[in-house]
Amino acid sequence: MIRTIGVTYDNEVELNESIDEVDFSRYRWFWTDFDQPTDHELQHLAYTFQFHPLAIEDCIHRLQRPKLDYYDDHTFFVTHIVREEEMEIIKEELDFFVGDNFVVTFHNLPCTEVAQVWNRLLAYRNLEKWNPFYVFYEVLDKIVDNYFPLLYKIEDSLDRIEDNTQNKSMDHLMDELFDTRYMLLSLRQTINPMRDLLYRMLNSHHLNEVMERREYFADIYDHLIKLSDMVTANREMTSDVRDSYLSLNSHQTNNVMKVLTIITSIFAPLTFIVGIYGMNFEYIPELGWQYGYFLTLGFMAVIAVVMFLWFRRLGWFK
Amino acid sequence: MIRTIGVTYDNEVELNESIDEVDFSRYRWFWTDFDQPTDHELQHLAYTFQFHPLAIEDCIHRLQRPKLDYYDDHTFFVTHIVREEEMEIIKEELDFFVGDNFVVTFHNLPCTEVAQVWNRLLAYRNLEKWNPFYVFYEVLDKIVDNYFPLLYKIEDSLDRIEDNTQNKSMDHLMDELFDTRYMLLSLRQTINPMRDLLYRMLNSHHLNEVMERREYFADIYDHLIKLSDMVTANREMTSDVRDSYLSLNSHQTNNVMKVLTIITSIFAPLTFIVGIYGMNFEYIPELGWQYGYFLTLGFMAVIAVVMFLWFRRLGWFK
Amino acid sequence: MIRTIGVTYDNEVELNESIDEVDFSRYRWFWTDFDQPTDHELQHLAYTFQFHPLAIEDCIHRLQRPKLDYYDDHTFFVTHIVREEEMEIIKEELDFFVGDNFVVTFHNLPCTEVAQVWNRLLAYRNLEKWNPFYVFYEVLDKIVDNYFPLLYKIEDSLDRIEDNTQNKSMDHLMDELFDTRYMLLSLRQTINPMRDLLYRMLNSHHLNEVMERREYFADIYDHLIKLSDMVTANREMTSDVRDSYLSLNSHQTNNVMKVLTIITSIFAPLTFIVGIYGMNFEYIPELGWQYGYFLTLGFMAVIAVVMFLWFRRLGWFK
Amino acid sequence: MIRTIGVTYDNEVELNESIDEVDFSRYRWFWTDFDQPTDHELQHLAYTFQFHPLAIEDCIHRLQRPKLDYYDDHTFFVTHIVREEEMEIIKEELDFFVGDNFVVTFHNLPCTEVAQVWNRLLAYRNLEKWNPFYVFYEVLDKIVDNYFPLLYKIEDSLDRIEDNTQNKSMDHLMDELFDTRYMLLSLRQTINPMRDLLYRMLNSHHLNEVMERREYFADIYDHLIKLSDMVTANREMTSDVRDSYLSLNSHQTNNVMKVLTIITSIFAPLTFIVGIYGMNFEYIPELGWQYGYFLTLGFMAVIAVVMFLWFRRLGWFK
Amino acid sequence: MIRTIGVTYDNEVELNESIDEVDFSRYRWFWTDFDQPTDHELQHLAYTFQFHPLAIEDCIHRLQRPKLDYYDDHTFFVTHIVREEEMEIIKEELDFFVGDNFVVTFHNLPCTEVAQVWNRLLAYRNLEKWNPFYVFYEVLDKIVDNYFPLLYKIEDSLDRIEDNTQNKSMDHLMDELFDTRYMLLSLRQTINPMRDLLYRMLNSHHLNEVMERREYFADIYDHLIKLSDMVTANREMTSDVRDSYLSLNSHQTNNVMKVLTIITSIFAPLTFIVGIYGMNFEYIPELGWQYGYFLTLGFMAVIAVVMFLWFRRLGWFK
Ligand SMILES: [Mg+2]
Ligand SMILES: [Mg+2]
Ligand SMILES: [Mg+2]
Ligand SMILES: [Mg+2]
Ligand SMILES: [Mg+2]
Ligand SMILES: [Mg+2]
Ligand SMILES: [Mg+2]
Ligand SMILES: [Mg+2]
Ligand SMILES: [Mg+2]
Ligand SMILES: [Mg+2]
Ligand SMILES: [Mg+2]
Ligand SMILES: [Mg+2]
Ligand SMILES: [Mg+2]
Ligand SMILES: [Mg+2]
Ligand SMILES: [Mg+2]
Ligand SMILES: [Mg+2]
Ligand SMILES: [Mg+2]
Ligand SMILES: [Mg+2]
Ligand SMILES: [Mg+2]
Ligand SMILES: [Mg+2]
Ligand SMILES: [Mg+2]
Ligand SMILES: [Mg+2]
Ligand SMILES: [Mg+2]
Ligand SMILES: [Mg+2]
Ligand SMILES: [Mg+2]
Ligand SMILES: [Mg+2]
Ligand SMILES: [Mg+2]
Ligand SMILES: [Mg+2]
Ligand SMILES: [Mg+2]
Ligand SMILES: [Mg+2]
Ligand SMILES: [Mg+2]
């Protein structure tokens, strides 16, 4: 579906549902949205708008890295929209062609961020504030704002993993930790290039429009720096949780080993001794002694106590 | 609560408890403090002072990253005040709007750093030294000075963990170590942006006021570099402590295993032998030998000694 | 084999199978391909084309690092073609000498990327678009595009390792992980210098030809940045998989140890007790008691239950 | 104690033991040394020399980070003197105020580096080479030269730890390794800022005096780069030693476990079998067989051999 | 030994074996080689050539870091020659003083790289190509070329360690791995400063001579970048090998533990049961049962099978 909003020279808003019938010359500026275009509709990028073949190629290929390219009469932006589904990051590409009197958005999946701004523009009265770059700003601001809930969700999930408030098995926790790390890795691959994209915009001499609204794009840049910091800090947190768990585990193994060794060390000699007097040799003098049994019990008690004291001296009961 | 200190053209200090009654034109410069403002009082940011909507948005949202933004007639600063409570870092935001003849501070929680400077200014006689940027410097200096006790506390706690002077259990120590690492991570997210903020101030060409007192802000920058170094070094220390602990643990497990193996290896064959002569077969020739019992004891002694020597040759008793 | 395509001044394409018979003066520009040249054919680099000895040395030595060198009348490029064979990265060098009216390619192994462009040029009608730098762009684009399938294969293999969908033994998985890491390391040593090469091209003031087609080379640069990101992320993934596996393993060892210790701790005292009443002393009073056997059984049941409860209290059954 | 060496306009050296009696106007340049000054003597920094309050504050506070500050008529340097005592790094601060015709040194502990240069200056005949910056160079050169023995000592100690030439227990070695890492961390916090200080000096346009003797300060900078490299390499060495030790330990644990498992696996079934024929059932047919005992012995030998071969096939004896 | 080759104004080569008899004014340029000079011969650096005291100090001190220093009429270079002996890196320093009409080399050990160029120059006819900087280039090229065999040897040794083709014990392998890491660390401390030295040469405005032969020094720089990449990649490889080994080991320990636990868990209850019926109580009813023995055997078989099935359900046999 390709729809166009045109803003006439006397600031009227017009909505065109079909690209074929639009008379672009009537508009001071317009916004065309390629919403899940068919293969046939794709042709308009080249024939109607005459965009550069490389930019068109980037639209069609899935999931380019976020970036901006300067072309003769417009700037081309690739951005990522990010959602989470069952501990997996889903990314969609949203492309912008922004020129002096047009903005073209392109997306292969329904995009709420575009829809919200689209409807707001249609409903708006005072159109002086709006222009192609302002449309771009409004959508971009929504995209970046929508990264936050994801990171907050990851932080909450990390808190749950760390305290194991849900009393899950360790295998389960380690699995969740791994998935969390993977989500952070995946987010980083979107957030860092987005941040660099904004940085280039703010420090570029090509984009006069950005300069006029510098503080607005700087505000988005702020958000992206904060997001990037959060991703880094959360990845470090995940390794801390894992290392912490490993330390604890190794300490626990050690303790279990000590219990086993103490038990074995005490009972192995005792069992051997009772085995001796269980032998059936015809001549074992001790067997005939009157107090042989009690002496043996006493002797074994002494061994057990000595063993116990030895392990205590080794500090194994601490 | 919104209070204002005005400094008149003849250097008199006046305190206004209500924003509505202030006649700003009477003052050479003034300082307005938004101390935990109500929703209604928030309006003054936009209506009375006409600050930029993005700066106001940053005030209202909680815990922006420390930063500075240049606006037409003032500079906007976001800073963090940091406290510790039960091994957790608590952060509060303190915002500054600094212009030629005004400084506006904004905080949603009581703030001792602001209160101290506020009272000092009220009590001061010679006001020539003071101006809006000097107020900003004085509060900022206090904020950064207050980061140090926190880091010293962390260093002390790390010392205690490392030597385990309080004889805590390992689980406990590892838990404290994890919390310490988290506190350092959290501090880094405040200290590094604060350091970068000061760096930008010192190298900016927008802030003439800073240039005139360059050495004062450079002194704060020094502190922040030192703090940043301390955070880095302490994080490395924590991993060293943990790795050290892991090494020791693995070594100890090894030792415990050796004890267990030696005990088992000596007693398993002996217990087997006494078992043999405990069998009730009708015809076991050895049982009838006169010295069968003593020969068996001797044979077992030989086995025990051989085992012992073998383990010693393997170096297990070192 | 040294073949030459010449483009005459009236845009005719001519193919020369032998270098000795080419009349270079007849061509507006030409492309000579050194395809697995013999030692004798190598001489033409120095005698026919008079390239710089250092560039020729780089051709002859195997596998230089990707780079570009500016010489007086041409630019020399070293690039890598990469294939995978049985979990090993195979690299081949493809060198370019690009001048105003010539491009010379040099490779010691058959090279499909060169062959494809060669044949396309031969079949082409409209030759205005083509020139030496365009030949270079076309081959380079193919080379870099061919890096992607390799990385996708590695990503698939990592997915298989992580989920162990093929139910392989752990030794096998760790081995594959190691090989994957090695492949990524090896790829990084090609992709990062290739990326830097493109970066230098795009920011160089020597290459006017590149400037005229900047967006095309920038497109290749995009691909290389994405590849470099993928290599980094995949290497982090591999360490995550390994650390995850280590954590799990350590947790499992711990569990196995607990089972062993519980079994041993319950049966060691019981076996000792039955050993006591298996002794053959003439005077063991308990043996004559009427309910001695049942009392002993009961006593042992109590010990087993106490042990069990103790371990449960220690949380070993969680 | 505050002592002053004055160099008169006819190049005579004069020593003044009391600051109160010095007539600074008589000297072409002078050197005042604050050697462990009393609180009262501290006043001279502000009243006699009128240094900047921030520089004086840095003198008084203990252990600022090494740095340099430019003030109107002098440059202020903070440097560290480093000693080692029982595997711990002790740092002392030495501060310099260097102006056109004076150098002031400040230290709260006795300082041999200052004393050596002080005495050399007093003994010197030809004073043309000397000026305030030369005094600073001479002391700084000594300070940095004294960092080397410390690092050599650490390197020697690391060699000893690695080869364990002194046959210490593992706990001891790990403890020394931890202390060594801590010393390196502490050294890095002095050496890196010192290196940056020299770098700033060499690349500053404020210090004409340095420019005239550039090669001398560059020589100190060389030393500091080498020291910084050594610290980095030695820290990596320490992790290598520890990782190496961990690997070995884990391998050894594995071996001990194998011995234990082999012993247990062979004797557990044998002990069970002899237990069977130790039972006192009235009717156990095998007990009456003539060769029952020998058959049983033979059967057990077969089990032992089979077990042994099985473990050999598993590769546990390698 | 101090020998000098002089090139006269009519391009004749003259060899002087003694420094004292050389008439430097007769030569267009000359090359003096200090080959393992005596303390007495060292004086010529200061008296005959009047080099800067700091450069002379660097010659005399052993093993400075590779670097270059600009002095008034010459440039001073410190370089490292590297050999391997029994898994240890041996480094020697070779220093150059390069001026407009002279090159002075200085080394405290015999140096084949110098000898080769020395002899080539003596044997050369056409001397126009040669000048002091060309001598420096020729020796430097040889030095850097000789770094490669060392790294190839390390790579081969790493391959051998990884596959353990020589079937060495693990202790041995870990030891070799540690030595390899140490060699790489040591090489890095030579190669990286050498690389930076070349980078400075290529980007310096002091060295006109280098600019004229830029491509030659750039060729050496290429080699050093490749070497630096190789060192980095090989160090990562060594950690991969070690981590791989650790993973495998931990997995193996786990498996051994499982065998031990299965054996113990099956035989501990069985041995307890046979112990029960080995007791000598006068009244144990089961002992009199006709099929008591067979019932007991059957019961024990059931226990063994149940245990076996339980462990199989736990997945311990996978
Ligand atoms: Mg796309
Ligand atoms: Mg936003
Ligand atoms: Mg990335
Ligand atoms: Mg904002
Ligand atoms: Mg916003
Ligand atoms: Mg962070
Ligand atoms: Mg971490
Ligand atoms: Mg706020
Ligand atoms: Mg302060
Ligand atoms: Mg941060
Ligand atoms: Mg200070
Ligand atoms: Mg201060
Ligand atoms: Mg560390
Ligand atoms: Mg080649
Ligand atoms: Mg391509
Ligand atoms: Mg590399
Ligand atoms: Mg593209
Ligand atoms: Mg492409
Ligand atoms: Mg990772
Ligand atoms: Mg001080
Ligand atoms: Mg020195
Ligand atoms: Mg540091
Ligand atoms: Mg030196
Ligand atoms: Mg020196
Ligand atoms: Mg290391
Ligand atoms: Mg030397
Ligand atoms: Mg070479
Ligand atoms: Mg180094
Ligand atoms: Mg080369
Ligand atoms: Mg070469
Ligand atoms: Mg690695």
Short mmCIF file of N, CA, C and O in Angstrom, two decimals, chain A residues 185-237:
data_model
loop_
_atom_site.label_atom_id
_atom_site.label_comp_id
_atom_site.label_asym_id
_atom_site.label_seq_id
_atom_site.Cartn_x
_atom_site.Cartn_y
_atom_site.Cartn_z
N LEU A 185 23.37 -8.36 23.15
CA LEU A 185 24.28 -8.33 22.00
C LEU A 185 23.53 -7.83 20.77
O LEU A 185 24.02 -6.99 20.01
N SER A 186 22.33 -8.37 20.60
CA SER A 186 21.53 -8.01 19.44
C SER A 186 21.10 -6.54 19.51
O SER A 186 21.16 -5.81 18.51
N LEU A 187 20.71 -6.10 20.70
CA LEU A 187 20.33 -4.69 20.87
C LEU A 187 21.51 -3.77 20.58
O LEU A 187 21.36 -2.73 19.95
N ARG A 188 22.68 -4.17 21.06
CA ARG A 188 23.87 -3.34 20.84
C ARG A 188 24.11 -3.11 19.36
O ARG A 188 24.51 -2.02 18.95
N GLN A 189 23.82 -4.15 18.56
CA GLN A 189 24.05 -4.02 17.12
C GLN A 189 23.06 -3.07 16.46
O GLN A 189 23.26 -2.65 15.33
N THR A 190 21.97 -2.76 17.16
CA THR A 190 21.07 -1.71 16.65
C THR A 190 21.38 -0.35 17.27
O THR A 190 21.49 0.65 16.58
N ILE A 191 21.56 -0.35 18.60
CA ILE A 191 21.66 0.93 19.31
C ILE A 191 22.96 1.67 18.96
O ILE A 191 22.94 2.87 18.74
N ASN A 192 24.08 0.94 18.92
CA ASN A 192 25.33 1.65 18.63
C ASN A 192 25.34 2.27 17.24
O ASN A 192 25.70 3.45 17.11
N PRO A 193 24.94 1.57 16.17
CA PRO A 193 24.90 2.26 14.87
C PRO A 193 23.87 3.39 14.84
O PRO A 193 24.11 4.41 14.19
N MET A 194 22.74 3.23 15.55
CA MET A 194 21.76 4.32 15.61
C MET A 194 22.40 5.55 16.27
O MET A 194 22.25 6.68 15.82
N ARG A 195 23.12 5.30 17.36
CA ARG A 195 23.80 6.39 18.05
C ARG A 195 24.81 7.09 17.12
O ARG A 195 24.86 8.31 17.04
N ASP A 196 25.56 6.27 16.38
CA ASP A 196 26.55 6.85 15.47
C ASP A 196 25.86 7.62 14.35
O ASP A 196 26.36 8.65 13.90
N LEU A 197 24.71 7.11 13.92
CA LEU A 197 23.94 7.82 12.90
C LEU A 197 23.56 9.21 13.40
O LEU A 197 23.76 10.21 12.70
N LEU A 198 23.04 9.30 14.61
CA LEU A 198 22.65 10.60 15.16
C LEU A 198 23.87 11.50 15.33
O LEU A 198 23.83 12.70 15.06
N TYR A 199 24.97 10.89 15.78
CA TYR A 199 26.20 11.67 15.94
C TYR A 199 26.62 12.29 14.62
O TYR A 199 26.96 13.47 14.54
N ARG A 200 26.56 11.49 13.56
CA ARG A 200 26.94 12.02 12.24
C ARG A 200 25.97 13.12 11.81
O ARG A 200 26.41 14.15 11.27
N MET A 201 24.68 12.92 12.08
CA MET A 201 23.71 13.96 11.73
C MET A 201 24.04 15.27 12.42
O MET A 201 24.04 16.34 11.80
N LEU A 202 24.35 15.19 13.73
CA LEU A 202 24.57 16.41 14.50
C LEU A 202 25.86 17.10 14.12
O LEU A 202 26.01 18.31 14.31
N ASN A 203 26.82 16.35 13.59
CA ASN A 203 28.11 16.92 13.25
C ASN A 203 28.32 17.05 11.75
O ASN A 203 29.43 17.30 11.30
N SER A 204 27.25 16.88 10.99
CA SER A 204 27.37 16.95 9.54
C SER A 204 27.12 18.38 9.07
O SER A 204 26.40 19.15 9.70
N HIS A 205 27.72 18.72 7.96
CA HIS A 205 27.45 20.04 7.39
C HIS A 205 26.49 19.95 6.21
O HIS A 205 26.21 20.95 5.57
N HIS A 206 26.00 18.74 5.95
CA HIS A 206 25.07 18.58 4.84
C HIS A 206 23.64 18.90 5.22
O HIS A 206 22.83 19.24 4.40
N LEU A 207 23.33 18.75 6.50
CA LEU A 207 21.93 18.74 6.89
C LEU A 207 21.54 20.04 7.57
O LEU A 207 21.51 20.15 8.80
N ASN A 208 21.22 21.06 6.80
CA ASN A 208 20.84 22.34 7.38
C ASN A 208 19.58 22.22 8.22
O ASN A 208 19.45 22.85 9.27
N GLU A 209 18.67 21.38 7.75
CA GLU A 209 17.42 21.21 8.47
C GLU A 209 17.66 20.72 9.89
O GLU A 209 17.00 21.16 10.83
N VAL A 210 18.63 19.80 10.02
CA VAL A 210 18.93 19.29 11.36
C VAL A 210 19.46 20.43 12.22
O VAL A 210 19.10 20.59 13.38
N MET A 211 20.33 21.25 11.63
CA MET A 211 20.94 22.34 12.40
C MET A 211 19.88 23.26 13.00
O MET A 211 20.01 23.73 14.12
N GLU A 212 18.82 23.48 12.25
CA GLU A 212 17.79 24.38 12.75
C GLU A 212 17.04 23.82 13.95
O GLU A 212 16.49 24.55 14.75
N ARG A 213 17.00 22.49 14.03
CA ARG A 213 16.33 21.85 15.17
C ARG A 213 17.33 21.01 15.96
O ARG A 213 16.97 19.98 16.52
N ARG A 214 18.57 21.50 15.99
CA ARG A 214 19.64 20.73 16.60
C ARG A 214 19.25 20.14 17.95
O ARG A 214 19.51 18.97 18.24
N GLU A 215 18.64 20.93 18.82
CA GLU A 215 18.37 20.47 20.18
C GLU A 215 17.43 19.27 20.18
O GLU A 215 17.51 18.41 21.05
N TYR A 216 16.56 19.19 19.17
CA TYR A 216 15.64 18.05 19.13
C TYR A 216 16.37 16.76 18.80
O TYR A 216 16.17 15.73 19.44
N PHE A 217 17.22 16.83 17.77
CA PHE A 217 17.97 15.62 17.45
C PHE A 217 19.00 15.30 18.53
O PHE A 217 19.28 14.13 18.82
N ALA A 218 19.55 16.33 19.18
CA ALA A 218 20.47 16.10 20.30
C ALA A 218 19.76 15.37 21.43
O ALA A 218 20.37 14.57 22.15
N ASP A 219 18.47 15.64 21.61
CA ASP A 219 17.70 14.96 22.64
C ASP A 219 17.61 13.45 22.33
O ASP A 219 17.75 12.61 23.22
N ILE A 220 17.39 13.14 21.06
CA ILE A 220 17.38 11.70 20.68
C ILE A 220 18.77 11.09 20.88
O ILE A 220 18.91 9.97 21.37
N TYR A 221 19.79 11.85 20.52
CA TYR A 221 21.17 11.37 20.70
C TYR A 221 21.43 11.05 22.17
O TYR A 221 22.01 10.01 22.50
N ASP A 222 21.01 11.97 23.07
CA ASP A 222 21.10 11.70 24.52
C ASP A 222 20.51 10.35 24.89
O ASP A 222 21.12 9.57 25.63
N HIS A 223 19.29 10.11 24.38
CA HIS A 223 18.63 8.84 24.70
C HIS A 223 19.49 7.67 24.24
O HIS A 223 19.62 6.67 24.95
N LEU A 224 20.07 7.79 23.05
CA LEU A 224 20.83 6.65 22.50
C LEU A 224 22.13 6.43 23.27
O LEU A 224 22.56 5.28 23.47
N ILE A 225 22.75 7.52 23.74
CA ILE A 225 23.94 7.34 24.58
C ILE A 225 23.55 6.62 25.86
O ILE A 225 24.22 5.69 26.30
N LYS A 226 22.44 7.04 26.45
CA LYS A 226 22.00 6.39 27.69
C LYS A 226 21.70 4.91 27.43
O LYS A 226 22.09 4.04 28.23
N LEU A 227 21.03 4.61 26.32
CA LEU A 227 20.73 3.22 25.97
C LEU A 227 22.02 2.41 25.80
O LEU A 227 22.13 1.27 26.27
N SER A 228 22.97 3.01 25.11
CA SER A 228 24.23 2.31 24.87
C SER A 228 24.93 2.03 26.20
O SER A 228 25.46 0.93 26.42
N ASP A 229 24.94 3.01 27.11
CA ASP A 229 25.49 2.79 28.45
C ASP A 229 24.75 1.67 29.16
O ASP A 229 25.38 0.83 29.83
N MET A 230 23.44 1.65 29.04
CA MET A 230 22.66 0.62 29.73
C MET A 230 22.99 -0.77 29.18
O MET A 230 23.11 -1.73 29.94
N VAL A 231 23.12 -0.87 27.87
CA VAL A 231 23.45 -2.17 27.28
C VAL A 231 24.80 -2.65 27.80
O VAL A 231 24.95 -3.79 28.25
N THR A 232 25.79 -1.75 27.78
CA THR A 232 27.12 -2.13 28.27
C THR A 232 27.06 -2.56 29.73
O THR A 232 27.58 -3.62 30.11
N ALA A 233 26.42 -1.75 30.56
CA ALA A 233 26.36 -2.06 31.98
C ALA A 233 25.62 -3.36 32.23
O ALA A 233 26.02 -4.18 33.06
N ASN A 234 24.56 -3.61 31.48
CA ASN A 234 23.80 -4.84 31.67
C ASN A 234 24.58 -6.07 31.22
O ASN A 234 24.48 -7.12 31.84
N ARG A 235 25.34 -5.92 30.15
CA ARG A 235 26.18 -7.06 29.75
C ARG A 235 27.21 -7.35 30.84
O ARG A 235 27.46 -8.52 31.16
N GLU A 236 27.79 -6.32 31.43
CA GLU A 236 28.74 -6.56 32.52
C GLU A 236 28.03 -7.22 33.70
O GLU A 236 28.58 -8.13 34.33
N MET A 237 26.80 -6.76 33.99
CA MET A 237 26.00 -7.38 35.05
C MET A 237 25.83 -8.87 34.79
O MET A 237 25.95 -9.68 35.71
#
